């Protein structure tokens, strides 16, 4: 899942991003509304965590732009204004959820998780194929009943392959969903991650390479 954090307080923005990355989200950061619109125009996001009082371009205008674009992106609006009329105004603009500052990071991540479930068709609580069971809620993977310890990126790649239900997933899609905008598309990080994933999942191998296309789990 890919998230854009738009917050002009850099320490807070970076802290939110780091917290969400620990939960296996791919996270980009923008420190003003203009930068937010630029990233939204280039990348597809499942959720935008949007400070309402952004400089350069106001957060309300960023939210309106997302609504006009008719994307499936969900907006979690952040603000220090706790009055009911402020929350109502934010939701009326098009925000999907509203969180007032200060907030607990655990609540913010719970709200982001809830919003990501709305951006795609409902998935089963656990993903399974070829003896592999992936539990998104617990961030756990087993194969044939045996626990498989994975890094966050390995978990993210495996989740996307399992969600594809046997279809081929391109390298570009895997890079976009499991990493962030700073990833070099020419890097070999995906190939190395898949190699490690194969080794950890054990024999018989289940991840197949489709030359020139991507990867799949049959």
Tab-separated table of C-alpha atoms in Angstrom:
chain	number	residue	atom	x	y	z
A	1	UNK	CA	0.000	0.000	0.000
A	2	UNK	CA	1.282	3.457	-0.889
A	3	UNK	CA	0.756	6.518	1.311
A	4	UNK	CA	1.578	10.202	0.839
A	5	UNK	CA	2.181	12.210	4.024
A	6	UNK	CA	1.582	15.963	3.506
A	7	UNK	CA	2.675	17.919	6.579
A	8	UNK	CA	4.686	21.155	6.817
A	9	UNK	CA	6.155	20.358	10.244
A	10	UNK	CA	9.089	18.345	8.944
A	11	UNK	CA	9.866	16.492	12.175
A	12	UNK	CA	6.241	15.401	12.483
A	13	UNK	CA	5.985	14.475	8.801
A	14	UNK	CA	9.135	12.357	8.948
A	15	UNK	CA	8.011	10.701	12.184
A	16	UNK	CA	4.635	9.770	10.658
A	17	UNK	CA	6.363	8.410	7.561
A	18	UNK	CA	8.770	6.299	9.602
A	19	UNK	CA	5.940	4.927	11.743
A	20	UNK	CA	3.950	3.874	8.669
A	21	UNK	CA	7.010	2.365	6.983
A	22	UNK	CA	7.443	0.124	10.007
A	23	UNK	CA	3.984	-1.214	9.199
A	24	UNK	CA	5.033	-2.099	5.640
A	25	UNK	CA	3.550	0.929	3.858
A	26	UNK	CA	5.482	2.570	1.032
A	27	UNK	CA	5.523	6.226	2.087
A	28	UNK	CA	6.349	9.478	0.290
A	29	UNK	CA	6.472	12.872	2.017
A	30	UNK	CA	5.540	16.407	0.908
A	31	UNK	CA	6.115	19.463	3.091
A	32	UNK	CA	3.789	21.879	1.272
A	33	UNK	CA	0.646	21.748	-0.843
A	34	UNK	CA	2.394	22.405	-4.149
A	35	UNK	CA	4.777	19.480	-3.618
A	36	UNK	CA	1.791	17.336	-2.587
A	37	UNK	CA	-0.060	18.104	-5.837
A	38	UNK	CA	3.075	17.358	-7.844
A	39	UNK	CA	3.471	13.916	-6.273
A	40	UNK	CA	-0.236	13.139	-6.574
A	41	UNK	CA	-0.054	13.989	-10.273
A	42	UNK	CA	2.770	11.493	-10.817
A	43	UNK	CA	2.088	8.656	-8.367
A	44	UNK	CA	-0.951	6.648	-7.394
A	45	UNK	CA	-1.664	6.631	-3.653
A	46	UNK	CA	-4.037	4.507	-1.611
A	47	UNK	CA	-4.175	7.096	1.188
A	48	UNK	CA	-3.069	10.721	1.575
A	49	UNK	CA	-2.442	11.881	5.146
A	50	UNK	CA	-3.146	15.582	4.653
A	51	UNK	CA	-2.445	18.468	7.027
A	52	UNK	CA	-5.216	20.990	6.457
A	53	UNK	CA	-3.037	24.072	7.022
A	54	UNK	CA	-0.342	23.446	4.398
A	55	UNK	CA	1.694	26.367	3.042
A	56	UNK	CA	1.908	27.381	-0.664
A	57	UNK	CA	-1.273	25.468	-1.559
A	58	UNK	CA	-3.773	25.019	1.258
A	59	UNK	CA	-4.682	21.486	2.297
A	60	UNK	CA	-8.331	22.149	1.445
A	61	UNK	CA	-7.326	22.863	-2.162
A	62	UNK	CA	-5.219	19.694	-2.303
A	63	UNK	CA	-8.242	17.730	-1.096
A	64	UNK	CA	-10.506	19.389	-3.676
A	65	UNK	CA	-8.023	18.514	-6.427
A	66	UNK	CA	-8.105	14.866	-5.384
A	67	UNK	CA	-11.907	14.872	-5.436
A	68	UNK	CA	-11.984	16.467	-8.905
A	69	UNK	CA	-9.550	13.849	-10.198
A	70	UNK	CA	-12.072	11.140	-9.210
A	71	UNK	CA	-9.385	8.804	-7.935
A	72	UNK	CA	-9.809	6.013	-5.439
A	73	UNK	CA	-7.347	7.744	-3.107
A	74	UNK	CA	-8.635	8.197	0.444
A	75	UNK	CA	-7.856	11.303	2.488
A	76	UNK	CA	-7.104	11.391	6.212
A	77	UNK	CA	-7.142	15.083	7.140
A	78	UNK	CA	-5.037	16.350	10.048
A	79	UNK	CA	-5.607	19.650	11.834
A	80	UNK	CA	-5.159	21.375	15.166
A	81	UNK	CA	-8.735	22.705	14.914
A	82	UNK	CA	-10.895	20.421	17.052
A	83	UNK	CA	-14.227	22.258	16.751
A	84	UNK	CA	-17.095	20.247	15.308
A	85	UNK	CA	-17.688	22.826	12.563
A	86	UNK	CA	-14.062	22.439	11.434
A	87	UNK	CA	-14.362	18.662	11.224
A	88	UNK	CA	-17.643	18.956	9.342
A	89	UNK	CA	-16.086	21.438	6.919
A	90	UNK	CA	-13.150	19.109	6.243
A	91	UNK	CA	-15.425	16.170	5.545
A	92	UNK	CA	-17.636	18.330	3.322
A	93	UNK	CA	-14.616	19.209	1.174
A	94	UNK	CA	-14.091	15.516	0.486
A	95	UNK	CA	-11.931	14.085	3.272
A	96	UNK	CA	-12.735	10.489	4.208
A	97	UNK	CA	-11.593	10.776	7.813
A	98	UNK	CA	-10.444	13.460	10.231
A	99	UNK	CA	-7.873	13.390	13.029
A	100	UNK	CA	-7.085	16.303	15.344
A	101	UNK	CA	-3.631	17.170	16.682
A	102	UNK	CA	-2.114	16.051	18.934
A	103	UNK	CA	-2.799	12.408	18.134
A	104	UNK	CA	-1.417	8.984	18.967
A	105	UNK	CA	0.543	7.391	16.134
A	106	UNK	CA	-1.145	4.074	16.827
A	107	UNK	CA	-4.535	5.680	16.153
A	108	UNK	CA	-3.283	7.355	12.981
A	109	UNK	CA	-1.961	4.065	11.600
A	110	UNK	CA	-5.206	2.299	12.528
A	111	UNK	CA	-7.166	4.904	10.569
A	112	UNK	CA	-4.811	4.563	7.591
A	113	UNK	CA	-5.248	0.782	7.654
A	114	UNK	CA	-9.030	1.252	7.738
A	115	UNK	CA	-8.926	3.630	4.759
A	116	UNK	CA	-6.736	1.314	2.678
A	117	UNK	CA	-9.375	-1.381	2.999
A	118	UNK	CA	-11.746	0.940	1.108
A	119	UNK	CA	-9.401	1.543	-1.839
A	120	UNK	CA	-9.710	-1.943	-3.290
A	121	UNK	CA	-12.239	-4.792	-3.258
A	122	UNK	CA	-12.498	-6.533	0.082
A	123	UNK	CA	-9.762	-9.109	0.486
A	124	UNK	CA	-9.921	-12.203	2.675
A	125	UNK	CA	-8.452	-11.735	6.163
A	126	UNK	CA	-5.608	-14.030	5.107
A	127	UNK	CA	-4.033	-14.560	1.698
A	128	UNK	CA	-3.081	-18.103	0.744
A	129	UNK	CA	-1.652	-20.007	-2.202
A	130	UNK	CA	0.720	-22.931	-2.756
A	131	UNK	CA	0.812	-23.753	0.957
A	132	UNK	CA	1.669	-20.162	1.875
A	133	UNK	CA	-0.581	-18.265	4.300
A	134	UNK	CA	-0.061	-14.541	4.793
A	135	UNK	CA	-1.849	-12.766	7.634
A	136	UNK	CA	-1.878	-8.992	6.944
A	137	UNK	CA	-3.225	-8.164	10.391
A	138	UNK	CA	-0.445	-9.975	12.256
A	139	UNK	CA	2.245	-9.423	9.593
A	140	UNK	CA	2.947	-13.150	9.712
A	141	UNK	CA	3.679	-15.713	7.003
A	142	UNK	CA	3.673	-19.498	7.200
A	143	UNK	CA	4.346	-22.214	4.641
A	144	UNK	CA	2.906	-25.633	5.261
A	145	UNK	CA	2.305	-24.565	8.851
A	146	UNK	CA	5.884	-23.383	9.494
A	147	UNK	CA	6.567	-19.753	10.378
A	148	UNK	CA	8.604	-17.826	7.777
A	149	UNK	CA	10.410	-14.701	9.097
A	150	UNK	CA	10.375	-11.959	6.451
A	151	UNK	CA	11.594	-8.388	6.201
A	152	UNK	CA	9.019	-5.639	5.551
A	153	UNK	CA	9.860	-5.462	1.843
A	154	UNK	CA	9.801	-9.239	1.438
A	155	UNK	CA	6.400	-9.275	3.131
A	156	UNK	CA	5.127	-6.499	0.844
A	157	UNK	CA	6.300	-8.248	-2.338
A	158	UNK	CA	4.823	-11.566	-1.252
A	159	UNK	CA	1.495	-9.914	-0.380
A	160	UNK	CA	1.231	-8.373	-3.862
A	161	UNK	CA	2.032	-11.700	-5.527
A	162	UNK	CA	-0.580	-13.502	-3.441
A	163	UNK	CA	-3.201	-10.812	-4.127
A	164	UNK	CA	-2.666	-11.373	-7.857
A	165	UNK	CA	-4.142	-14.881	-7.409
A	166	UNK	CA	-1.872	-16.561	-9.925
A	167	UNK	CA	-1.590	-13.678	-12.387
A	168	UNK	CA	1.757	-12.181	-13.356
A	169	UNK	CA	2.737	-9.001	-11.481
A	170	UNK	CA	5.143	-6.721	-13.336
A	171	UNK	CA	8.386	-5.575	-11.754
A	172	UNK	CA	7.181	-1.986	-12.161
A	173	UNK	CA	4.006	-2.670	-10.165
A	174	UNK	CA	5.946	-4.410	-7.405
A	175	UNK	CA	8.406	-1.519	-7.145
A	176	UNK	CA	5.575	1.018	-7.056
A	177	UNK	CA	3.588	-0.777	-4.363
A	178	UNK	CA	6.353	-2.032	-2.066
A	179	UNK	CA	8.830	0.868	-2.259
A	180	UNK	CA	8.527	4.664	-2.471
A	181	UNK	CA	9.211	7.331	-5.078
A	182	UNK	CA	12.937	7.413	-4.357
A	183	UNK	CA	13.495	3.886	-5.663
A	184	UNK	CA	15.556	3.729	-8.850
A	185	UNK	CA	13.568	1.700	-11.441
A	186	UNK	CA	16.885	0.350	-12.777
A	187	UNK	CA	17.975	-0.961	-9.399
A	188	UNK	CA	18.303	-4.683	-8.726
A	189	UNK	CA	16.663	-4.375	-5.293
A	190	UNK	CA	13.529	-6.226	-6.444
A	191	UNK	CA	15.529	-9.104	-7.933
A	192	UNK	CA	17.531	-9.413	-4.711
A	193	UNK	CA	14.360	-9.257	-2.581
A	194	UNK	CA	12.705	-11.996	-4.649
A	195	UNK	CA	15.857	-14.126	-4.405
A	196	UNK	CA	15.836	-13.829	-0.602
A	197	UNK	CA	12.106	-14.488	-0.514
A	198	UNK	CA	12.511	-17.683	-2.520
A	199	UNK	CA	15.247	-18.874	-0.193
A	200	UNK	CA	13.187	-18.208	2.927
A	201	UNK	CA	10.043	-19.865	1.519
A	202	UNK	CA	12.079	-22.999	0.787
A	203	UNK	CA	11.499	-25.906	-1.600
A	204	UNK	CA	9.798	-26.530	-3.874
A	205	UNK	CA	10.168	-22.995	-5.307
A	206	UNK	CA	6.837	-21.217	-5.758
A	207	UNK	CA	7.774	-17.807	-7.181
A	208	UNK	CA	8.250	-18.005	-10.932
A	209	UNK	CA	10.023	-15.424	-13.076
A	210	UNK	CA	8.280	-14.564	-16.343
A	211	UNK	CA	11.143	-13.162	-18.449
A	212	UNK	CA	10.590	-9.589	-19.537
A	213	UNK	CA	7.256	-9.389	-17.662
A	214	UNK	CA	7.471	-9.989	-13.921
A	215	UNK	CA	6.743	-12.619	-11.288
A	216	UNK	CA	3.921	-14.945	-10.312
A	217	UNK	CA	2.893	-17.613	-7.840
A	218	UNK	CA	0.926	-20.284	-9.731
